[in-house]
Coordinates of C-alpha atoms in Angstrom, one line a residue:
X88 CA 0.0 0.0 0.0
X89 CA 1.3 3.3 -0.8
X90 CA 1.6 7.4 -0.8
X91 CA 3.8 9.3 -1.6
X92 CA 6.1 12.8 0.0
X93 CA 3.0 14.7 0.1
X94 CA 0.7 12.2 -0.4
X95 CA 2.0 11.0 2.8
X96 CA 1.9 14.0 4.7
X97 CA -1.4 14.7 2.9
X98 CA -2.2 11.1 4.0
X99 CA -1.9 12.0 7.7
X100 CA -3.9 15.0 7.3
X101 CA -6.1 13.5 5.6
X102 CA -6.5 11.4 9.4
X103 CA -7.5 14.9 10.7
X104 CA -10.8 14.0 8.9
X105 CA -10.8 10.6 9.6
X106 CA -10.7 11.0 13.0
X107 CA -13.5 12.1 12.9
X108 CA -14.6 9.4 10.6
X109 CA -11.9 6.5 10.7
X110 CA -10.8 5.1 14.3
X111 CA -8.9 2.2 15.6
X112 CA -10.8 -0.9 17.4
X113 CA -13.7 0.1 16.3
X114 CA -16.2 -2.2 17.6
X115 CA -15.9 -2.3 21.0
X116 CA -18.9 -1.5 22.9
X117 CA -19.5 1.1 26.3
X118 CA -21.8 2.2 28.0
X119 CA -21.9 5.8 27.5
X120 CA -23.6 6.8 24.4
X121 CA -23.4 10.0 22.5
X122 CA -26.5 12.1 21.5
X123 CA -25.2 13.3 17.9
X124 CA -23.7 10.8 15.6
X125 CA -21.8 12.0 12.4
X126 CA -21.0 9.4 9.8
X127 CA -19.2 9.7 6.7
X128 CA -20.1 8.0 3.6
X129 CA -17.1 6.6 1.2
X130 CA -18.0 9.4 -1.0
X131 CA -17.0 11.9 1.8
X132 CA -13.9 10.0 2.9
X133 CA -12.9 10.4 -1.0
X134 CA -13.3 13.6 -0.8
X135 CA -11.5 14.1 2.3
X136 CA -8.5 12.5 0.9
X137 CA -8.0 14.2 -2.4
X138 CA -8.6 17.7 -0.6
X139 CA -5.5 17.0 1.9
X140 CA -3.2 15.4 -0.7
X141 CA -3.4 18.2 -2.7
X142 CA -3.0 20.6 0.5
X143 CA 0.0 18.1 1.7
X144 CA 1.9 18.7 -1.9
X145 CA 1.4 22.1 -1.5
X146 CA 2.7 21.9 2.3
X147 CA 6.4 20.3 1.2
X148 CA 7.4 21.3 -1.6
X149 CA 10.0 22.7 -1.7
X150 CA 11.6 19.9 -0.1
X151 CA 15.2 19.8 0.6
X152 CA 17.6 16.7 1.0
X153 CA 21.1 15.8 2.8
X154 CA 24.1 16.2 0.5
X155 CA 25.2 13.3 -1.0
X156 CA 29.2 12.5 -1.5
X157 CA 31.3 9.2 -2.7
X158 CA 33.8 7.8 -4.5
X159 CA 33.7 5.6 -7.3
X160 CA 35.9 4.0 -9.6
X161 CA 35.6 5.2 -13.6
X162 CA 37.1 3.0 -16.0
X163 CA 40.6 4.5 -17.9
X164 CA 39.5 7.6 -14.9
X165 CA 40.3 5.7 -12.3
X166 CA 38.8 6.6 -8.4
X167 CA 36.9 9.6 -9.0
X168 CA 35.4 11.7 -5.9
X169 CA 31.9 12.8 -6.1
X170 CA 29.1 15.1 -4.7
X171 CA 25.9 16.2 -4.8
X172 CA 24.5 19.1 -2.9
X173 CA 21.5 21.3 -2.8
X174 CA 19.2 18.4 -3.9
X175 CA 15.3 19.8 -4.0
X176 CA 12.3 17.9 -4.7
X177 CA 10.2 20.7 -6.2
X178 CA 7.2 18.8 -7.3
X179 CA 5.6 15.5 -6.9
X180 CA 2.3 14.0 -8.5
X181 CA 0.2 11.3 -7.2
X182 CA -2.0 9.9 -9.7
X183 CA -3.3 6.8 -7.7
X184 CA -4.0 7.0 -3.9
X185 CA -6.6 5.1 -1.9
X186 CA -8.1 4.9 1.5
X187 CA -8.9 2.0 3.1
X188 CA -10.6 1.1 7.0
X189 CA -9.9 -2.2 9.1
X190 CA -10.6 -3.5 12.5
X191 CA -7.1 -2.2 13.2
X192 CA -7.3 1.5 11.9
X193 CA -7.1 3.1 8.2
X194 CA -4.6 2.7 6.0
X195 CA -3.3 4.9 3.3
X196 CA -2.0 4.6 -0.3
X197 CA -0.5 6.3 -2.8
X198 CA 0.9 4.3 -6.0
X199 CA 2.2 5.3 -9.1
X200 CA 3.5 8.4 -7.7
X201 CA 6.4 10.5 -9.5
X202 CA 8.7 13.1 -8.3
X203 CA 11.1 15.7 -10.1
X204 CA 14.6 16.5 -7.9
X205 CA 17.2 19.3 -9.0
X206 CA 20.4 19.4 -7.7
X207 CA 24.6 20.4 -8.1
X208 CA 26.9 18.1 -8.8
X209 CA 30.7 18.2 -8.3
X210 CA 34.0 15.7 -9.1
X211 CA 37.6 15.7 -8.7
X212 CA 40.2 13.2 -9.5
X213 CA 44.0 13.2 -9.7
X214 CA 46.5 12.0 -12.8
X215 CA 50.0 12.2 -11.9
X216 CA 50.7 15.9 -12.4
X217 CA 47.6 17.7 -11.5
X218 CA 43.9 17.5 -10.0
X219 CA 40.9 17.5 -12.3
X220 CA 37.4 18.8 -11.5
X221 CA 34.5 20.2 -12.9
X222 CA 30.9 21.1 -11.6
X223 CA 27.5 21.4 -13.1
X224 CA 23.7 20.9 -12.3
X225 CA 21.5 17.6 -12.6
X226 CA 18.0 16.7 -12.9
X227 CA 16.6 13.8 -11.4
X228 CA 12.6 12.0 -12.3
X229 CA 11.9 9.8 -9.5
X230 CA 9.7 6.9 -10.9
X231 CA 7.2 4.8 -9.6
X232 CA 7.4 5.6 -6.4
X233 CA 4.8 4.0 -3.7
X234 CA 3.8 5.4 0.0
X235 CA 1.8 4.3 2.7
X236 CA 0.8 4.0 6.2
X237 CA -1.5 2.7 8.8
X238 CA -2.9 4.6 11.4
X239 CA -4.9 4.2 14.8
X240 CA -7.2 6.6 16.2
X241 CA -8.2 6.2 19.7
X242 CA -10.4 7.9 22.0
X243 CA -9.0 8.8 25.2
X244 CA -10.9 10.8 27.8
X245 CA -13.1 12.3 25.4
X246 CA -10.0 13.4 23.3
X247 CA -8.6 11.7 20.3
X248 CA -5.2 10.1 20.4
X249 CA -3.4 9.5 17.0
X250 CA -0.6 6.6 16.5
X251 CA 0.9 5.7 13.8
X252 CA 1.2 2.3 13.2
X253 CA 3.1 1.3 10.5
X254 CA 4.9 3.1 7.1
X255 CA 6.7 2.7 4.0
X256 CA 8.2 4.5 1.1
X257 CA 9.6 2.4 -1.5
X258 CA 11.1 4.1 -5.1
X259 CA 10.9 1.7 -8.4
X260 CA 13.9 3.9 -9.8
X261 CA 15.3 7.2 -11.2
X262 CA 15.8 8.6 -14.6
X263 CA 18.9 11.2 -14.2
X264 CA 19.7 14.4 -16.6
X265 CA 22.9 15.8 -16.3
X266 CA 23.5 19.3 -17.8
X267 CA 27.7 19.4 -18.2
X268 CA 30.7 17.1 -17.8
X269 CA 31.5 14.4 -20.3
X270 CA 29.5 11.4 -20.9
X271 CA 31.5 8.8 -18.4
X272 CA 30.4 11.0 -15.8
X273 CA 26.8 10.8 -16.5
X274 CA 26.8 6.7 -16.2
X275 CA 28.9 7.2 -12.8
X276 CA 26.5 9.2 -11.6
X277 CA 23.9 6.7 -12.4
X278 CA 26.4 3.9 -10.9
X279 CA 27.2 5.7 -7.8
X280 CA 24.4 8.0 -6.8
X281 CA 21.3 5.5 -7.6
X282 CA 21.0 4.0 -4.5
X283 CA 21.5 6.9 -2.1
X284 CA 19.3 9.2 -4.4
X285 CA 16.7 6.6 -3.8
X286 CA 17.4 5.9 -0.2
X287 CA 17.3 9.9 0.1
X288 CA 14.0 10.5 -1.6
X289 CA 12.5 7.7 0.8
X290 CA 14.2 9.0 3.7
X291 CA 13.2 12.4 3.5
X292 CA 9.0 11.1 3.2
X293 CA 9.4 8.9 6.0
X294 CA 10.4 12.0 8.2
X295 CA 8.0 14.5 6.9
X296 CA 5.2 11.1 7.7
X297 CA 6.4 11.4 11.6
X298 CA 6.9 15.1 11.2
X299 CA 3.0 15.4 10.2
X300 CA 2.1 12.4 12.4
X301 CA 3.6 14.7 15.2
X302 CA 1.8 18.1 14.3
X303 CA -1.6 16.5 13.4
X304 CA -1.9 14.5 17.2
X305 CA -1.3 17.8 18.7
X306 CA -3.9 19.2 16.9
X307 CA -6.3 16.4 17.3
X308 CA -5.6 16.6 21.3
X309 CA -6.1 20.4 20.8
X310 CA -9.6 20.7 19.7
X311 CA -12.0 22.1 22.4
X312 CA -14.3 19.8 24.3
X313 CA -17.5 22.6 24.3
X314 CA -18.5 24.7 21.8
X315 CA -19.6 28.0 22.8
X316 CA -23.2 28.6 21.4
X317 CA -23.6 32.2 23.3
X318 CA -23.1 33.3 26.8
X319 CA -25.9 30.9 27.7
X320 CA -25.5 27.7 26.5
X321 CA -22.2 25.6 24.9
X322 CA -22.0 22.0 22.9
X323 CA -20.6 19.4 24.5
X324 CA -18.6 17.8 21.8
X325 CA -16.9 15.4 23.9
X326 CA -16.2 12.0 21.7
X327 CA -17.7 8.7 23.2
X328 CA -16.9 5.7 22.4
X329 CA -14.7 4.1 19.8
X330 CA -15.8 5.2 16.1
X331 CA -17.7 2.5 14.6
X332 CA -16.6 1.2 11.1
X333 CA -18.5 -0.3 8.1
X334 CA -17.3 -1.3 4.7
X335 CA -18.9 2.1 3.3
X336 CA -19.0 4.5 6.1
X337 CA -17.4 5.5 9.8
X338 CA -19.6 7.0 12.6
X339 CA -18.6 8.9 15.7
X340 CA -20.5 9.9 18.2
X341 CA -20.0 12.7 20.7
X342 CA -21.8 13.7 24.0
X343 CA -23.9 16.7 21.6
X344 CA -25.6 17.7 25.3
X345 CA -26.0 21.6 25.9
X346 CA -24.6 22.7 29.4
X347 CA -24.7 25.6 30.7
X348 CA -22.6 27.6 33.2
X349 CA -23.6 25.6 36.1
X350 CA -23.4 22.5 34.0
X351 CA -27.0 22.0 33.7
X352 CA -27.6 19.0 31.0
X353 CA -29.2 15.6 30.6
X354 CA -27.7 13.1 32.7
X355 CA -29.3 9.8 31.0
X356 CA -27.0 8.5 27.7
X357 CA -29.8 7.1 25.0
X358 CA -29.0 3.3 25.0
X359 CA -29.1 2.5 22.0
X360 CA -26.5 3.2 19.3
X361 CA -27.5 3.9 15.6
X362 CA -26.0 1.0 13.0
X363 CA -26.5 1.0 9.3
X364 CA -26.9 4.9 9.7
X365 CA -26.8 6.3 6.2
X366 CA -29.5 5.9 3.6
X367 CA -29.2 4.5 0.2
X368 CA -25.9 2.4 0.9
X369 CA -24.3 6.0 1.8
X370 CA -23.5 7.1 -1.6
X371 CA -26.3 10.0 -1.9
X372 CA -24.3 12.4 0.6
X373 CA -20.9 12.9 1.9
X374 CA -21.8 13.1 5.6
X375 CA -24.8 12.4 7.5
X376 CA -25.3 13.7 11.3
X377 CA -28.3 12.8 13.6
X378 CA -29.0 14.5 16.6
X379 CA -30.8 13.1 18.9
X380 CA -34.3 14.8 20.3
X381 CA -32.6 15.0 24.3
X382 CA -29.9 17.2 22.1
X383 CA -32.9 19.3 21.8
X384 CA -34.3 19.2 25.5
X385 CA -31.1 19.8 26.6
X386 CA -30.5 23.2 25.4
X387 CA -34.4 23.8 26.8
X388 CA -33.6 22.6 30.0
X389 CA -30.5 25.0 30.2
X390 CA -32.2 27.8 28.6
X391 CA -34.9 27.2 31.3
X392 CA -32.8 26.8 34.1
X393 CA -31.0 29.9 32.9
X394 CA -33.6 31.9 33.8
X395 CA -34.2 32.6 29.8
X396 CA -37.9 31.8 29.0
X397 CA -39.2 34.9 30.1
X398 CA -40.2 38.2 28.1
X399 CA -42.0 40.7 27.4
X400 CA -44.3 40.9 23.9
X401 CA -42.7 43.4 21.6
X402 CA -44.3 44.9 18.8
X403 CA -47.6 44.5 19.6
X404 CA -50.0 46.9 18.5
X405 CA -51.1 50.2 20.3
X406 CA -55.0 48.4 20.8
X407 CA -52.9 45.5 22.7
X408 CA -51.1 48.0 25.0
X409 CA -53.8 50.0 26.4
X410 CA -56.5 49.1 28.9
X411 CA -58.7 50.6 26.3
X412 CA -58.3 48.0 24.0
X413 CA -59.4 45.5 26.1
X414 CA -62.7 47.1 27.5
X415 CA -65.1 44.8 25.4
X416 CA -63.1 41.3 26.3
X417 CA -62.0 42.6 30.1
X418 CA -64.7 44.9 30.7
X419 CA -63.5 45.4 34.9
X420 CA -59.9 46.0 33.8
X421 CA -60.7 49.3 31.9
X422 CA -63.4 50.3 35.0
X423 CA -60.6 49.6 37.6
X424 CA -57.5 51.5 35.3
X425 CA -59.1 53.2 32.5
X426 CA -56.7 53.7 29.6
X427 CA -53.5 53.1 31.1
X428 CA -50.7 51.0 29.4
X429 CA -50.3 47.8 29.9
X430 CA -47.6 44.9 29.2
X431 CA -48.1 41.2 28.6
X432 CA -45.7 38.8 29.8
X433 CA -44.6 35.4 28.6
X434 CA -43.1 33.2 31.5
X435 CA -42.3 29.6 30.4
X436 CA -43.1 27.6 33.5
X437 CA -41.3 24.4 33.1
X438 CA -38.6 23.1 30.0
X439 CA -40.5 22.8 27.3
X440 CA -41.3 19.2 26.1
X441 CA -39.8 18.5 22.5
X442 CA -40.6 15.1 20.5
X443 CA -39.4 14.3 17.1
X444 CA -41.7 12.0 14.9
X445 CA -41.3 11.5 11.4
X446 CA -41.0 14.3 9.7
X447 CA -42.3 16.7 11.9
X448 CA -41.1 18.0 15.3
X449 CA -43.3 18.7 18.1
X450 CA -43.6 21.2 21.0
X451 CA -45.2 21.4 23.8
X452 CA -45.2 24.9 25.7
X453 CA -46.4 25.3 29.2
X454 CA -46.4 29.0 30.1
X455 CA -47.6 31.7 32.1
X456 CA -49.1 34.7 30.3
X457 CA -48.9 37.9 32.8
X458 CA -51.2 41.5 32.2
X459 CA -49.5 44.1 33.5
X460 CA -50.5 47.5 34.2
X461 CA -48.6 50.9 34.2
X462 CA -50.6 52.8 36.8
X463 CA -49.1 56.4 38.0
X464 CA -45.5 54.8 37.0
X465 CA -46.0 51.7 39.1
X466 CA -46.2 47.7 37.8
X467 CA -49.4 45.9 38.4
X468 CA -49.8 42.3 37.9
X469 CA -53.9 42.1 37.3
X470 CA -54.1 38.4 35.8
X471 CA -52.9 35.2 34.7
X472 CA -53.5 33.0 31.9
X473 CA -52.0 29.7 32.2
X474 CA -51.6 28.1 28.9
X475 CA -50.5 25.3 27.1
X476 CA -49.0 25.7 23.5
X477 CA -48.5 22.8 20.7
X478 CA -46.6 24.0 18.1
X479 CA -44.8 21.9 15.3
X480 CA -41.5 22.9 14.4
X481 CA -39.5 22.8 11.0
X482 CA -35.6 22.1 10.9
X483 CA -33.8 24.2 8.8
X484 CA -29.8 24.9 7.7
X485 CA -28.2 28.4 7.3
X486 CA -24.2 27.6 6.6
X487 CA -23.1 25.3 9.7
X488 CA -25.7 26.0 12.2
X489 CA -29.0 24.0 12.4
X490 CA -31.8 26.5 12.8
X491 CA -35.7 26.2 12.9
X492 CA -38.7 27.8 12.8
X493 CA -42.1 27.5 14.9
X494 CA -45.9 27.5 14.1
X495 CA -48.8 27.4 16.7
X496 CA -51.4 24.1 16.0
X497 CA -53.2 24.6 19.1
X498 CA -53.4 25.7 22.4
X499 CA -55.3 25.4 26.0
X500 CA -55.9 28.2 28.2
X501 CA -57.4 28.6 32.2
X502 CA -57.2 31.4 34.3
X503 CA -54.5 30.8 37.3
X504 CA -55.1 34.3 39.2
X505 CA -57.1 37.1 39.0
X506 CA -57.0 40.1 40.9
X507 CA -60.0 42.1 39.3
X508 CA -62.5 39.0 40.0
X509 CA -63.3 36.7 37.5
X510 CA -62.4 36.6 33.7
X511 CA -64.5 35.2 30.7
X512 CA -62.2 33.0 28.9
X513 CA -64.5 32.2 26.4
X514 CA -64.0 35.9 25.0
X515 CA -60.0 35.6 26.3
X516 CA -59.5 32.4 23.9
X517 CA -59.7 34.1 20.5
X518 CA -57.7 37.2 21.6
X519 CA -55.3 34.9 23.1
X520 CA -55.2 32.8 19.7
X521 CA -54.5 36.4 18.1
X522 CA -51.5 37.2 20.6
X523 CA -49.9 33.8 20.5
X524 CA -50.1 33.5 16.5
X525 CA -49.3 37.0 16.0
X526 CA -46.5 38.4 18.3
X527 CA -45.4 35.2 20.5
X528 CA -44.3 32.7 17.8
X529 CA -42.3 35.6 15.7
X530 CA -40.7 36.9 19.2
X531 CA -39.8 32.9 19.5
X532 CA -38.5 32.5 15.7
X533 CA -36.3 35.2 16.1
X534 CA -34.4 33.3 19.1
X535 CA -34.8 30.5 17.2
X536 CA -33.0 32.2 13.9
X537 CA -29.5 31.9 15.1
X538 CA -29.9 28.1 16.2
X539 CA -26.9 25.9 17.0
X540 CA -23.0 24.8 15.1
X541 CA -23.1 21.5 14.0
X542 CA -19.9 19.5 15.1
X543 CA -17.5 20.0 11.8
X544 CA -13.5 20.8 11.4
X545 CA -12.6 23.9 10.7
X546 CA -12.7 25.0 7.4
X547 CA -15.6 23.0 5.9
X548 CA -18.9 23.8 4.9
X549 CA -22.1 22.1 4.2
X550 CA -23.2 22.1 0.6
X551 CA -26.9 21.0 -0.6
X552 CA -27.9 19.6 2.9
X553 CA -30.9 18.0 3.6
X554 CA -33.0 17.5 6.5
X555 CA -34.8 14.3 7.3
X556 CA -37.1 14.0 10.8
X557 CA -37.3 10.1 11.4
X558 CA -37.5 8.1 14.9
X559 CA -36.9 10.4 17.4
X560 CA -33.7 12.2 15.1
X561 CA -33.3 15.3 13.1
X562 CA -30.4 14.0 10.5
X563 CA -28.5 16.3 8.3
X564 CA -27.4 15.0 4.9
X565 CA -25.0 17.1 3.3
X566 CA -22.0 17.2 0.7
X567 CA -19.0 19.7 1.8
X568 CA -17.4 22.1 0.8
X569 CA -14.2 23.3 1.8
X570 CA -13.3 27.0 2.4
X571 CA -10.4 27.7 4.9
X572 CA -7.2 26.6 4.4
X573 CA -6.8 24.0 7.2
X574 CA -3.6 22.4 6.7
X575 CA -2.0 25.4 6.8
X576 CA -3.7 27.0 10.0
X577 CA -2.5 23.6 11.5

């Protein structure tokens, strides 16, 4: 199996992906479980790997060797000494490269791969009077050559750990050009410097393999544990588990629970762990990620807990904000406070219940709706409406972030407290209908606008996704694209 110089530093960035998508030991079994599983297809993994092979070229080349000197014996010459200095691989090309998982960890190959090297050369030999030398410049085609390594990724503490297992770099041969000198010296240089000008060229891929092995399992141990949504609420993306391999896709899964800042989330891991995740024998889409519906009640619970389900209805119109507008529905509330503003207030009473069934996701609201009263400057709770709100929501995708949107379907109402005797809620159900439709569910889609990051590296973006509700998951099918320069942040 094979890769070549960049190839095989592109290779082991290339693991930066897998990581995320190609592990060692992959089927053992725990018992924590995470709540968002990302899988990618064979489609994404190729797509992976001829991104960071082309970044990887890009990365080493220039690449410089160790000079090369030795002696050789010339026929008529006699023992000529040689050198070769300022040898530079300034491109390489990998035409054939592969990527393959096992139950030991992935395995990269490039074949077929070719190289171009210049370089100086320099000889001297002695007759018996006087010393001879001359100098001149070389060209060298390295042919053939073949790369590869295997690689484990393991998860340690919620942190991925990269070790590489295994390498190679083998060189079929060389084709040399030398520009200068006489025509013995070319065929010493192919007789002397063949060996070590292959031995070089491998040398030098092997160290930039354990140089990028190096870089990339710092950066792997590196990324964050939590991503910070706002001041609120933050991801955990801590990874759980071994990754799971299949012949056509990898899945990992991470914690995907909201905390908050006194680590508020759901306790409970969902015991059962997805298999045969992606649709259509996962060639439709590069990567697929579910998230479960506790991802959801999670970042309720620590909104709720937060203290951040309360608020007052903006935008409402002037007939709303006045006793006066209320005199025909409330007739005691304009007697007692005859055209004074007023406010309504929302007050969600308890995390809000969140269900995903196919294709559709539901929620169910319980809430406490407030009037207030601005009498001579001074706040005056009059009522309370308790209510309970269905809505359905609708997933949506705006760059990386999931977002959504809500819509009322129905809704309950009773009167919890009165302080200007008793209310007629037959005449409070329609206005409440009108405030609920009108001004709650925008001032809710409006939080809900910004939504959440979905778990991707740095640098990619979802292209074309898709959104699927089905068994208690929201999955997000999506190609990628890629728009940062990763490999060179890294």
């Amino acid at each position: 199996m094979e890769i070549s110089s960049k190839s095989m530093e592109d290779a082991i960035r290339f693991i930066f992906f897998s990581f995320l998508l190609i592990p060692a030991n992959t089927q053992l079994e725990s018992n924590q479980k995470g709540y968002i599983s990302a899988v990618i297809s064979t489609k994404g993994l190729d797509f992976v790997k001829d991104l960071l092979i082309e970044k990887a070229v890009s990365s080493i080349i220039p690449l410089q060797l160790s000079d090369i000197e030795k002696s050789a014996k010339i026929p008529v010459v006699g023992k000529v000494r040689m050198g070769l200095s300022d040898i530079v691989i300034y491109s390489v090309d990998f035409p054939f490269s592969s990527v393959a998982t096992g139950d030991s960890g992935i395995v990269l190959v490039a074949s077929g791969a070719t190289a171009n090297l210049n370089m100086k050369w320099k000889y001297s030999y002695k007759t018996w009077i006087v010393t001879i030398s001359d100098q001149g410049t070389a060209t060298v085609e390295v042919l053939g050559m073949v790369v590869w390594l295997k690689a484990a990724v393991l998860n340690e503490e919620g942190t991925l750990k990269l070790f590489l297992l295994d390498y190679e770099c083998h060189v079929k041969d060389i084709s040399i050009n030398v520009d200068g000198g006489a025509s013995w010296l070319y065929q010493g240089i192919i007789d002397a410097f063949r060996g070590k000008i292959m031995s070089e060229v491998e040398d030098a891929i092997i160290k930039k393999i354990k140089e990028g092995m190096i870089k990339l399992d710092s950066l792997l141990q590196s990324l964050p544990k939590q991503l910070q949504v706002n001041s609120v609420v933050a991801l955990n993306v801590t990874f759980m588990d071994d990754p799971l391999l299949t012949n056509s896709s990898v899945e990992l899964e991470i914690n995907g629970l909201f905390n908050g800042a006194d680590e508020i989330s759901v306790s409970n891991y969902y015991s059962k762990r997805a298999r045969n995740f992606l649709s259509c024998n996962g060639l439709a889409k590069m990567v697929e990620i579910s998230l479960h519906e506790k991802v959801f009640q999670s970042a309720a619970s620590v909104y709720f807990h937060a203290d951040h389900m309360h608020w007052t209805l903006n935008k409402i119109p002037e007939s709303l904000t006045n006793t006066a507008g209320w005199r025909y529905i409330i007739p005691q509330l304009y007697e007692q406070y005859p055209n004074d503003d007023m406010k309504l207030h929302v007050t969600v009473t308890s995390p809000p219940v969140i269900r995903i069934a196919d294709h559709d996701v539901d929620t169910t609201i319980y809430a406490d709706l407030t009037f207030e009263v601005l009498d001579s400057s001074e706040v005056i709770s009059i009522a309370c409406i308790s209510l309970v709100i269905s809505t359905s929501c609708s997933a949506e995708i705006h760059r990386n972030n999931l977002t959504g949107s809500i819509k009322l379907t129905n809704f309950t109402s009773s009167l919890a407290w009165s302080n200007i005797a008793n209310l007629n809620m037959h005449l409070l159900q329609a206005a409440m209908s009108t405030v609920l439709e009108n001004f709650f569910m925008p001032d809710l889609n409006l939080h809900l606008r910004n939504g959440f990051p979905l778990p991707l590296p740095h640098g990619f973006t979802l292209q074309n996704a898709e959104i699927v509700q089905l068994d208690s998951k929201v999955m997000v099918r999506s190609d990628l694209s890629y728009t940062v320069d990763m490999i060179s942040r890294s």
